[in-house]
Each structure stands twice: as structure tokens, then as C-alpha cells.
Amino acid sequence: MSDSDAPLCRFETILLATDGSEFSESAESVALDLAQRCGARLVIARIIPTDTQHDALSPPRGGEASKVAQAHLDALDKRAREVGVDASMVLRHGVDRHQEIVAIATDFKASLIVIGRRDRGDLSRLMVGDATRKVIGLAPCNVMVIPRGSQAPHRGLLVGTDGSELGDQAARAAIELSGHCQLPLTIVSVAVPGQNEARRQEGVQAIQRLQAEAREKGLEADATFEEGRPEGTLLDVAARDHRDLIVLGSHGRTGLKRLLMGSVSERVIGGSDGPVLVVKNV
């Protein structure tokens, strides 16, 4: 199987991580929609935070938090069955929510984690919360982050690539998802001011090559080369072209692998009004 044929975005099992709050409501709807569109199995996880590892291993039986969480999962199970989605419910207690989410994703061999984004104050508006950052960094699969009030993509997809291997993977994942959802795709490369000509040409060649791959699959795909700060430019192009899902790699060409997530990815997630799919090199 060639790289271009790899099932980068074949969502066979989707893990929805919900905390039952208003910040998870949109994530719940998007996960149900994607599972229905892709014919995927859906695993719905609710983590009840505990103070110590001992409490997590021996949670109190019949506690109020457990009852509320179970009722919430029962309601989601009913919603899933109503739209024909095969769903499994998981209720766990844990000290670190992100560790439990990653463990569940591993146990169920999830191909995608869907998680809500909490709103933050103005000073940190463009930064991702610590738990979400850790889920993205440690997850064994791709992660989709859903802001409050957003919907499942229905207008189009935008993918950013810098011509790197992970950028190509992100673009091919977007191509596959575009086909699943039957939505148009915009492929973008952004050159920062002062970038050398060789690097600029890599970006141009990447979007042309990937546009050709998308069109070979019968998809509506545009390619655009822009100049500016990558995070702001990607958000601006998404708004301009009415693309309501942004896809990008967890790290750019200059990303440090020791970091959980690259700064461009983090700022795009923090600034986007719609879902952002972060493609991992897994």
C-alpha cells in the first residue's frame, strides 16, 4: 500500500471524551454525526475525577457523581441508537482525565478522539488547556477538538501543509475525510515573511501535488499559497472560503518533537470557531 492509499482518516472506532458540561455538548453532536457518516463504532467515555489513585482504584459505589454520569451516558446511548450508531459506554474514575482518555483510546484501538474545547480568558484565548494539550500529545491516534457552539462540518474542509511528511499526512487525511463527508477541500501552504525560495517552492509543490491527488479521487479541491503568520492565515482563509473544519499536523516542519504539540497547531485550535482535526504521526 502506498502512502497516498494509507487509511489515515478511516474512522473505524471514534472515542468521544465528554465531561457532561456545556463545553462537551457540541463534541457529543459532532462525534455522533461523524460516526453515522463514516459507519464507525462509537465509544463514549466519561471520567469522574478523583483526588488520589486509591480513590480511582476503589471508587465509592453509588455516589452522586457516578449516578449523574451514568444517567448522562444512558442518554447518549439512546441518542446513538436512534441514529443507528453502534456505541459502547465507558465510565471511569481517575486522577488525571487525560491519562484515562488516552488509556481508553488505546484499549479500544480508537482511530479518532473527539473532545470539547473549554473557553478561556482573553489573555490565554489562543492557548489550549493543559488536559487537551496532553491528550493531543499522548494520544495513539488523531484528535478532533470541538469548540462550544460549533457543528459537524457541512461547508468544507481546509488543510494546512508545509511540505513536510506530517503535513502531507494531514492533507491526505483531509482528502479522505472530504470524500467521506462529500465536502469541498482547500489545501493551503503559508510562507512566513523572509522564508527562503527553496522552502517556498516546497510549499507550492506540495499543495499542487496534493490537489492533484484529491482531484484524482473526484473531489472538489482548491490549492492556495499564502504569506503571513501561519496560524492567523489559516484561520483567515478558512473564514474567507467558508471552511468549517481545519485539518493540520500536530507539529510543523520546525516543531520540536519533545513538545506535546506545535505552537501553530495550538494557536489554530485556540482561535478557531469550528472543529480542528490534529493529525498525529502514529
Coordinates of N, CA, C and O in Angstrom, one line a residue, residues 116-268:
G116 N -14.2 18.2 23.6 CA -14.6 19.6 23.6 C -13.5 20.5 24.0 O -12.5 20.1 24.7
R117 N -13.6 21.7 23.6 CA -12.6 22.8 24.0 C -13.2 23.7 25.0 O -14.3 24.3 24.7
R118 N -12.6 23.9 26.1 CA -13.1 24.8 27.1 C -12.8 26.2 26.7 O -11.6 26.5 26.3
D119 N -13.7 27.2 26.9 CA -13.4 28.6 26.6 C -12.4 29.1 27.7 O -12.5 28.7 28.9
R120 N -11.6 30.0 27.3 CA -10.6 30.5 28.2 C -10.6 32.0 28.3 O -11.3 32.7 27.4
G121 N -10.0 32.6 29.2 CA -10.0 34.1 29.3 C -9.2 34.8 28.2 O -8.5 34.1 27.4
D122 N -9.4 36.1 28.0 CA -8.9 36.8 26.9 C -7.4 36.7 26.8 O -6.8 36.5 25.7
L123 N -6.7 36.7 27.9 CA -5.2 36.6 27.9 C -4.7 35.3 27.4 O -3.6 35.3 26.8
S124 N -5.4 34.2 27.6 CA -4.9 32.9 27.1 C -5.9 32.3 26.1 O -5.9 31.1 25.9
R125 N -6.6 33.2 25.4 CA -7.7 32.7 24.5 C -7.1 31.8 23.4 O -7.8 30.9 22.9
L126 N -5.9 32.1 22.9 CA -5.4 31.3 21.8 C -4.6 30.1 22.3 O -3.9 29.4 21.4
M127 N -4.6 29.8 23.5 CA -3.8 28.7 24.0 C -4.8 27.6 24.4 O -5.9 27.8 24.8
V128 N -4.3 26.3 24.3 CA -5.2 25.2 24.6 C -5.0 24.8 26.0 O -3.9 24.9 26.6
G129 N -6.1 24.3 26.7 CA -6.0 23.9 28.1 C -5.0 22.7 28.2 O -4.7 22.0 27.3
D130 N -4.5 22.6 29.4 CA -3.4 21.6 29.7 C -3.9 20.2 29.4 O -3.1 19.4 28.8
A131 N -5.1 19.9 29.8 CA -5.6 18.5 29.7 C -5.7 18.2 28.2 O -5.3 17.1 27.7
T132 N -6.3 19.1 27.4 CA -6.4 18.9 26.0 C -5.1 18.8 25.3 O -4.9 17.9 24.4
R133 N -4.1 19.6 25.7 CA -2.8 19.5 25.1 C -2.2 18.2 25.3 O -1.5 17.6 24.5
K134 N -2.4 17.6 26.6 CA -1.8 16.3 26.9 C -2.5 15.2 26.1 O -1.8 14.2 25.7
V135 N -3.8 15.3 26.0 CA -4.5 14.3 25.2 C -3.9 14.3 23.7 O -3.6 13.2 23.2
I136 N -3.8 15.5 23.1 CA -3.3 15.5 21.8 C -1.8 15.0 21.7 O -1.5 14.2 20.8
G137 N -1.0 15.4 22.7 CA 0.4 14.9 22.7 C 0.6 13.5 22.9 O 1.5 12.9 22.3
L138 N -0.3 12.9 23.7 CA 0.0 11.5 24.1 C -1.0 10.5 23.4 O -0.8 9.3 23.5
A139 N -1.9 11.0 22.7 CA -2.9 10.1 22.1 C -2.3 9.1 21.0 O -1.4 9.6 20.3
P140 N -2.8 7.9 20.9 CA -2.3 7.0 19.9 C -2.9 7.1 18.6 O -2.8 6.3 17.7
C141 N -3.7 8.2 18.4 CA -4.4 8.4 17.2 C -4.7 9.9 16.9 O -4.2 10.7 17.7
N142 N -5.4 10.2 15.9 CA -5.7 11.6 15.6 C -6.8 12.1 16.6 O -7.5 11.4 17.2
V143 N -6.8 13.5 16.8 CA -7.7 14.1 17.8 C -8.4 15.3 17.1 O -7.8 16.1 16.4
M144 N -9.7 15.3 17.4 CA -10.5 16.4 16.9 C -11.0 17.2 18.1 O -11.7 16.7 19.0
V145 N -10.7 18.5 18.1 CA -11.1 19.4 19.2 C -12.3 20.3 18.7 O -12.2 20.9 17.7
I146 N -13.3 20.3 19.5 CA -14.6 20.9 19.1 C -14.9 22.1 20.1 O -15.1 21.9 21.3
P147 N -14.9 23.4 19.5 CA -15.3 24.5 20.4 C -16.8 24.5 20.7 O -17.6 23.9 20.0
R148 N -17.2 25.1 21.8 CA -18.6 25.2 22.2 C -19.4 25.9 21.1 O -18.9 26.9 20.6
G149 N -20.5 25.4 20.8 CA -21.4 26.0 19.8 C -21.2 25.7 18.4 O -21.9 26.1 17.5
S150 N -20.1 24.9 18.1 CA -19.8 24.5 16.7 C -20.6 23.3 16.3 O -21.1 22.5 17.1
Q151 N -20.6 23.1 15.0 CA -21.4 21.9 14.4 C -20.4 21.0 13.7 O -19.3 21.3 13.4
A152 N -20.9 19.8 13.3 CA -20.2 19.0 12.5 C -19.9 19.7 11.1 O -20.8 20.5 10.7
P153 N -18.8 19.4 10.5 CA -18.5 20.2 9.2 C -19.6 19.9 8.2 O -19.9 18.7 7.9
H154 N -20.1 20.9 7.5 CA -21.1 20.8 6.5 C -20.8 21.7 5.3 O -21.5 21.7 4.3
R155 N -19.8 22.6 5.5 CA -19.5 23.5 4.4 C -18.2 23.2 3.6 O -18.2 23.4 2.4
G156 N -17.2 22.7 4.3 CA -16.0 22.4 3.6 C -14.8 22.2 4.6 O -14.9 22.6 5.8
L157 N -13.7 21.7 4.1 CA -12.5 21.4 4.9 C -11.4 22.3 4.4 O -11.3 22.6 3.2
L158 N -10.5 22.7 5.3 CA -9.2 23.3 5.0 C -8.1 22.6 5.6 O -8.2 22.2 6.8
V159 N -7.0 22.3 4.9 CA -5.9 21.7 5.5 C -4.6 22.5 5.2 O -4.4 23.0 4.1
G160 N -3.8 22.7 6.2 CA -2.5 23.4 6.1 C -1.4 22.4 6.0 O -1.3 21.5 6.8
T161 N -0.5 22.6 5.0 CA 0.7 21.8 4.9 C 1.9 22.7 4.6 O 1.8 23.7 3.9
D162 N 3.1 22.3 5.2 CA 4.3 23.0 4.9 C 5.2 22.2 4.0 O 6.4 22.5 3.9
G163 N 4.7 21.1 3.4 CA 5.5 20.3 2.6 C 6.3 19.2 3.3 O 7.0 18.4 2.7
S164 N 6.1 19.1 4.7 CA 6.8 18.1 5.5 C 6.0 16.8 5.4 O 4.9 16.7 4.9
E165 N 6.6 15.7 5.9 CA 5.9 14.4 5.8 C 4.6 14.5 6.6 O 3.6 13.9 6.2
L166 N 4.7 15.1 7.8 CA 3.4 15.2 8.6 C 2.4 16.1 7.9 O 1.2 15.8 8.0
G167 N 2.9 17.1 7.3 CA 2.0 18.0 6.5 C 1.3 17.2 5.4 O 0.0 17.4 5.2
D168 N 2.0 16.4 4.7 CA 1.4 15.5 3.7 C 0.4 14.6 4.3 O -0.7 14.3 3.7
Q169 N 0.7 14.0 5.5 CA -0.2 13.1 6.1 C -1.5 13.8 6.5 O -2.6 13.3 6.3
A170 N -1.4 15.0 7.0 CA -2.6 15.8 7.3 C -3.4 16.1 6.1 O -4.6 15.9 6.2
A171 N -2.8 16.4 5.0 CA -3.5 16.7 3.8 C -4.2 15.4 3.3 O -5.4 15.5 2.8
R172 N -3.6 14.3 3.4 CA -4.2 13.0 2.9 C -5.3 12.6 3.8 O -6.3 12.0 3.3
A173 N -5.2 12.9 5.1 CA -6.3 12.6 6.0 C -7.5 13.5 5.6 O -8.6 13.0 5.6
A174 N -7.2 14.8 5.3 CA -8.3 15.7 4.9 C -8.9 15.2 3.6 O -10.1 15.3 3.4
I175 N -8.1 14.7 2.7 CA -8.7 14.2 1.4 C -9.6 13.1 1.7 O -10.7 13.0 1.1
E176 N -9.2 12.2 2.5 CA -10.1 11.0 2.8 C -11.3 11.5 3.5 O -12.4 11.0 3.2
L177 N -11.2 12.4 4.5 CA -12.4 12.8 5.2 C -13.3 13.6 4.3 O -14.6 13.6 4.4
S178 N -12.7 14.4 3.4 CA -13.5 15.1 2.4 C -14.4 14.2 1.5 O -15.5 14.5 1.3
G179 N -13.8 13.1 1.2 CA -14.6 12.1 0.4 C -15.7 11.5 1.3 O -16.8 11.3 0.8
H180 N -15.4 11.1 2.5 CA -16.4 10.6 3.4 C -17.6 11.5 3.5 O -18.8 11.1 3.5
C181 N -17.3 12.8 3.8 CA -18.3 13.8 4.0 C -18.9 14.5 2.8 O -19.8 15.3 2.9
Q182 N -18.3 14.2 1.6 CA -18.7 14.8 0.4 C -18.7 16.3 0.5 O -19.7 17.0 0.2
L183 N -17.5 16.9 0.9 CA -17.4 18.3 1.1 C -16.2 18.8 0.4 O -15.2 18.1 0.2
P184 N -16.2 20.0 -0.1 CA -15.0 20.6 -0.8 C -13.9 20.8 0.1 O -14.0 20.9 1.3
L185 N -12.7 20.9 -0.5 CA -11.4 21.0 0.3 C -10.5 22.1 -0.3 O -10.4 22.3 -1.5
T186 N -10.0 22.8 0.7 CA -8.9 23.8 0.3 C -7.6 23.4 1.0 O -7.6 23.1 2.2
I187 N -6.6 23.3 0.1 CA -5.2 22.9 0.6 C -4.4 24.2 0.6 O -4.2 24.9 -0.4
V188 N -3.8 24.5 1.8 CA -3.1 25.8 2.0 C -1.6 25.5 2.4 O -1.4 24.7 3.3
S189 N -0.7 26.3 1.8 CA 0.6 26.4 2.3 C 0.9 27.9 2.6 O 0.6 28.7 1.8
V190 N 1.5 28.1 3.8 CA 1.8 29.5 4.2 C 3.3 29.7 4.4 O 3.9 29.0 5.1
A191 N 3.8 30.7 3.7 CA 5.2 31.1 3.8 C 5.3 32.2 4.8 O 4.6 33.2 4.6
V192 N 6.2 32.1 5.8 CA 6.4 33.2 6.7 C 7.3 34.3 5.9 O 8.1 33.9 5.1
P193 N 7.1 35.5 6.2 CA 7.9 36.6 5.6 C 9.4 36.3 5.8 O 9.9 35.9 6.8
G194 N 10.2 36.4 4.7 CA 11.6 36.2 4.7 C 12.0 34.8 4.5 O 13.2 34.4 4.5
Q195 N 11.1 33.9 4.3 CA 11.4 32.5 4.1 C 12.1 32.3 2.8 O 11.8 33.0 1.8
N196 N 13.1 31.4 2.7 CA 14.0 31.3 1.5 C 13.1 30.6 0.4 O 12.1 30.0 0.6
E197 N 13.6 30.9 -0.8 CA 12.9 30.5 -2.0 C 12.7 28.9 -2.1 O 11.7 28.5 -2.6
A198 N 13.7 28.2 -1.7 CA 13.6 26.7 -1.7 C 12.5 26.2 -0.9 O 11.7 25.4 -1.3
R199 N 12.3 26.8 0.3 CA 11.3 26.4 1.2 C 9.9 26.8 0.6 O 8.9 26.0 0.7
R200 N 9.8 28.0 0.0 CA 8.6 28.4 -0.6 C 8.2 27.5 -1.7 O 7.0 27.1 -1.8
Q201 N 9.1 27.1 -2.5 CA 8.8 26.2 -3.6 C 8.4 24.8 -3.1 O 7.5 24.2 -3.7
E202 N 8.9 24.4 -2.0 CA 8.4 23.1 -1.4 C 6.9 23.2 -1.1 O 6.2 22.3 -1.3
G203 N 6.5 24.3 -0.5 CA 5.1 24.6 -0.2 C 4.3 24.6 -1.4 O 3.2 23.9 -1.5
V204 N 4.7 25.3 -2.5 CA 3.9 25.3 -3.7 C 3.8 24.0 -4.3 O 2.7 23.5 -4.7
Q205 N 4.9 23.2 -4.4 CA 4.8 21.9 -5.0 C 4.0 20.9 -4.2 O 3.3 20.1 -4.8
A206 N 4.0 21.1 -2.9 CA 3.2 20.2 -2.0 C 1.7 20.4 -2.3 O 0.9 19.4 -2.5
I207 N 1.2 21.7 -2.3 CA -0.2 21.9 -2.5 C -0.6 21.5 -3.9 O -1.8 21.0 -4.1
Q208 N 0.2 21.7 -4.9 CA -0.1 21.3 -6.3 C -0.2 19.7 -6.4 O -1.1 19.2 -7.0
R209 N 0.7 19.0 -5.7 CA 0.7 17.6 -5.7 C -0.5 17.0 -5.0 O -1.2 16.1 -5.5
L210 N -0.8 17.6 -3.9 CA -1.9 17.1 -3.1 C -3.3 17.5 -3.7 O -4.2 16.7 -3.7
Q211 N -3.3 18.6 -4.4 CA -4.6 19.0 -5.1 C -4.8 18.0 -6.2 O -5.9 17.5 -6.4
A212 N -3.7 17.6 -6.9 CA -3.9 16.6 -8.0 C -4.4 15.2 -7.4 O -5.2 14.6 -8.0
E213 N -3.9 14.8 -6.2 CA -4.3 13.6 -5.6 C -5.8 13.7 -5.3 O -6.6 12.7 -5.5
A214 N -6.2 14.8 -4.7 CA -7.7 15.0 -4.4 C -8.5 14.9 -5.6 O -9.6 14.2 -5.6
R215 N -8.1 15.6 -6.7 CA -9.0 15.6 -7.9 C -9.0 14.2 -8.6 O -10.0 13.9 -9.2
E216 N -7.9 13.5 -8.4 CA -7.9 12.1 -9.0 C -9.0 11.3 -8.3 O -9.5 10.3 -8.9
K217 N -9.3 11.6 -7.1 CA -10.4 10.9 -6.3 C -11.7 11.5 -6.6 O -12.7 11.1 -5.9
G218 N -11.8 12.4 -7.5 CA -13.1 13.0 -7.8 C -13.6 14.1 -6.9 O -14.8 14.4 -6.9
L219 N -12.7 14.6 -6.1 CA -13.1 15.6 -5.1 C -12.9 17.1 -5.6 O -12.0 17.3 -6.4
E220 N -13.7 18.0 -5.1 CA -13.5 19.4 -5.4 C -12.4 19.9 -4.4 O -12.6 20.0 -3.2
A221 N -11.3 20.3 -5.0 CA -10.2 20.8 -4.2 C -9.5 22.0 -4.8 O -9.2 22.0 -6.0
D222 N -9.3 23.0 -4.0 CA -8.5 24.2 -4.4 C -7.2 24.2 -3.7 O -7.0 23.6 -2.6
A223 N -6.2 24.8 -4.3 CA -4.9 25.0 -3.7 C -4.5 26.5 -3.6 O -4.7 27.2 -4.6
T224 N -4.0 26.9 -2.5 CA -3.7 28.3 -2.3 C -2.4 28.5 -1.6 O -2.1 27.8 -0.6
F225 N -1.5 29.4 -2.1 CA -0.3 29.7 -1.4 C -0.4 31.1 -0.8 O -0.7 32.0 -1.5
E226 N -0.1 31.2 0.5 CA -0.3 32.5 1.1 C 1.0 32.9 1.8 O 1.9 32.1 2.0
E227 N 1.1 34.1 2.3 CA 2.2 34.6 3.1 C 1.7 35.3 4.3 O 0.8 36.1 4.3
G228 N 2.4 35.0 5.4 CA 2.0 35.6 6.7 C 2.3 34.7 7.9 O 3.0 33.7 7.7
R229 N 1.7 35.0 9.0 CA 1.8 34.1 10.2 C 0.9 32.9 9.9 O -0.3 33.1 9.7
P230 N 1.4 31.7 10.1 CA 0.7 30.5 9.7 C -0.7 30.4 10.4 O -1.7 30.2 9.7
E231 N -0.7 30.6 11.7 CA -2.0 30.4 12.4 C -3.0 31.4 12.0 O -4.2 31.0 11.7
G232 N -2.7 32.7 11.9 CA -3.6 33.7 11.5 C -4.1 33.5 10.1 O -5.3 33.7 9.8
T233 N -3.2 33.1 9.2 CA -3.5 33.0 7.8 C -4.4 31.8 7.6 O -5.4 31.9 6.9
L234 N -4.2 30.7 8.3 CA -5.1 29.5 8.1 C -6.5 29.9 8.6 O -7.5 29.5 8.0
L235 N -6.6 30.6 9.7 CA -7.9 30.9 10.2 C -8.6 31.9 9.3 O -9.8 31.8 9.0
D236 N -7.9 32.9 8.7 CA -8.4 33.8 7.8 C -8.9 33.2 6.5 O -10.0 33.5 6.0
V237 N -8.1 32.2 6.0 CA -8.5 31.5 4.7 C -9.7 30.7 5.0 O -10.7 30.6 4.2
A238 N -9.8 30.0 6.1 CA -11.0 29.2 6.5 C -12.2 30.0 6.5 O -13.3 29.6 6.0
A239 N -12.1 31.2 7.1 CA -13.3 32.1 7.2 C -13.7 32.6 5.8 O -14.8 32.6 5.4
R240 N -12.6 33.0 5.0 CA -12.9 33.5 3.7 C -13.5 32.5 2.7 O -14.5 32.8 2.0
D241 N -13.1 31.2 2.8 CA -13.6 30.2 1.9 C -14.7 29.4 2.5 O -15.1 28.4 1.9
H242 N -15.2 29.8 3.7 CA -16.3 29.1 4.4 C -16.0 27.6 4.6 O -16.8 26.8 4.4
R243 N -14.8 27.4 5.2 CA -14.4 26.0 5.5 C -14.6 25.9 7.0 O -14.1 26.6 7.8
D244 N -15.4 24.9 7.4 CA -15.8 24.8 8.9 C -15.1 23.6 9.6 O -15.5 23.2 10.6
L245 N -14.1 23.0 8.9 CA -13.2 22.1 9.6 C -11.8 22.3 9.2 O -11.5 22.3 8.0
I246 N -10.9 22.6 10.1 CA -9.5 22.8 9.8 C -8.7 21.5 10.2 O -8.9 21.0 11.3
V247 N -7.8 21.1 9.3 CA -7.0 19.9 9.5 C -5.5 20.3 9.4 O -5.1 21.0 8.5
L248 N -4.7 19.8 10.4 CA -3.3 20.1 10.3 C -2.6 19.1 11.2 O -3.1 18.4 12.0
G249 N -1.2 19.1 10.9 CA -0.4 18.1 11.7 C -0.2 18.6 13.1 O -0.2 19.9 13.3
S250 N 0.2 17.7 14.0 CA 0.4 18.1 15.4 C 1.6 19.0 15.5 O 1.8 19.8 16.4
H251 N 2.6 18.8 14.6 CA 3.8 19.6 14.6 C 4.2 20.0 13.2 O 4.0 19.2 12.2
G252 N 4.7 21.2 13.0 CA 5.2 21.7 11.7 C 6.6 21.2 11.5 O 7.2 20.5 12.3
R253 N 7.1 21.7 10.3 CA 8.5 21.3 10.0 C 9.5 21.6 11.0 O 10.5 20.9 11.3
T254 N 9.3 22.8 11.7 CA 10.2 23.2 12.7 C 9.8 22.8 14.1 O 10.5 23.3 15.1
G255 N 8.8 22.0 14.3 CA 8.3 21.6 15.6 C 9.3 20.8 16.3 O 10.0 20.0 15.7
L256 N 9.4 20.9 17.6 CA 10.3 20.1 18.5 C 9.5 18.9 19.0 O 8.5 19.1 19.6
K257 N 10.0 17.7 18.7 CA 9.3 16.5 19.0 C 9.1 16.3 20.5 O 8.3 15.6 20.9
R258 N 10.0 17.0 21.3 CA 9.8 16.8 22.7 C 8.6 17.6 23.2 O 8.1 17.3 24.4
L259 N 8.0 18.5 22.4 CA 6.8 19.2 22.9 C 5.6 18.4 22.5 O 5.6 17.6 21.6
L260 N 4.6 18.5 23.4 CA 3.3 17.8 23.1 C 2.6 18.2 21.9 O 2.0 17.4 21.2
M261 N 2.8 19.5 21.5 CA 2.1 20.0 20.3 C 2.8 21.2 19.8 O 3.3 22.0 20.6
G262 N 2.8 21.4 18.5 CA 3.5 22.6 18.0 C 2.7 23.9 18.3 O 1.4 23.8 18.5
S263 N 3.3 25.0 18.3 CA 2.7 26.3 18.6 C 1.6 26.7 17.6 O 0.6 27.3 17.9
V264 N 1.9 26.4 16.3 CA 0.9 26.8 15.3 C -0.4 26.0 15.5 O -1.5 26.6 15.5
S265 N -0.2 24.7 15.7 CA -1.4 23.9 15.9 C -2.2 24.3 17.1 O -3.4 24.5 17.1
E266 N -1.5 24.7 18.2 CA -2.1 25.1 19.4 C -2.9 26.4 19.2 O -4.0 26.6 19.7
R267 N -2.3 27.3 18.5 CA -3.0 28.6 18.3 C -4.2 28.5 17.3 O -5.2 29.2 17.5
V268 N -4.1 27.6 16.3 CA -5.2 27.4 15.4 C -6.4 26.8 16.2 O -7.5 27.2 16.1

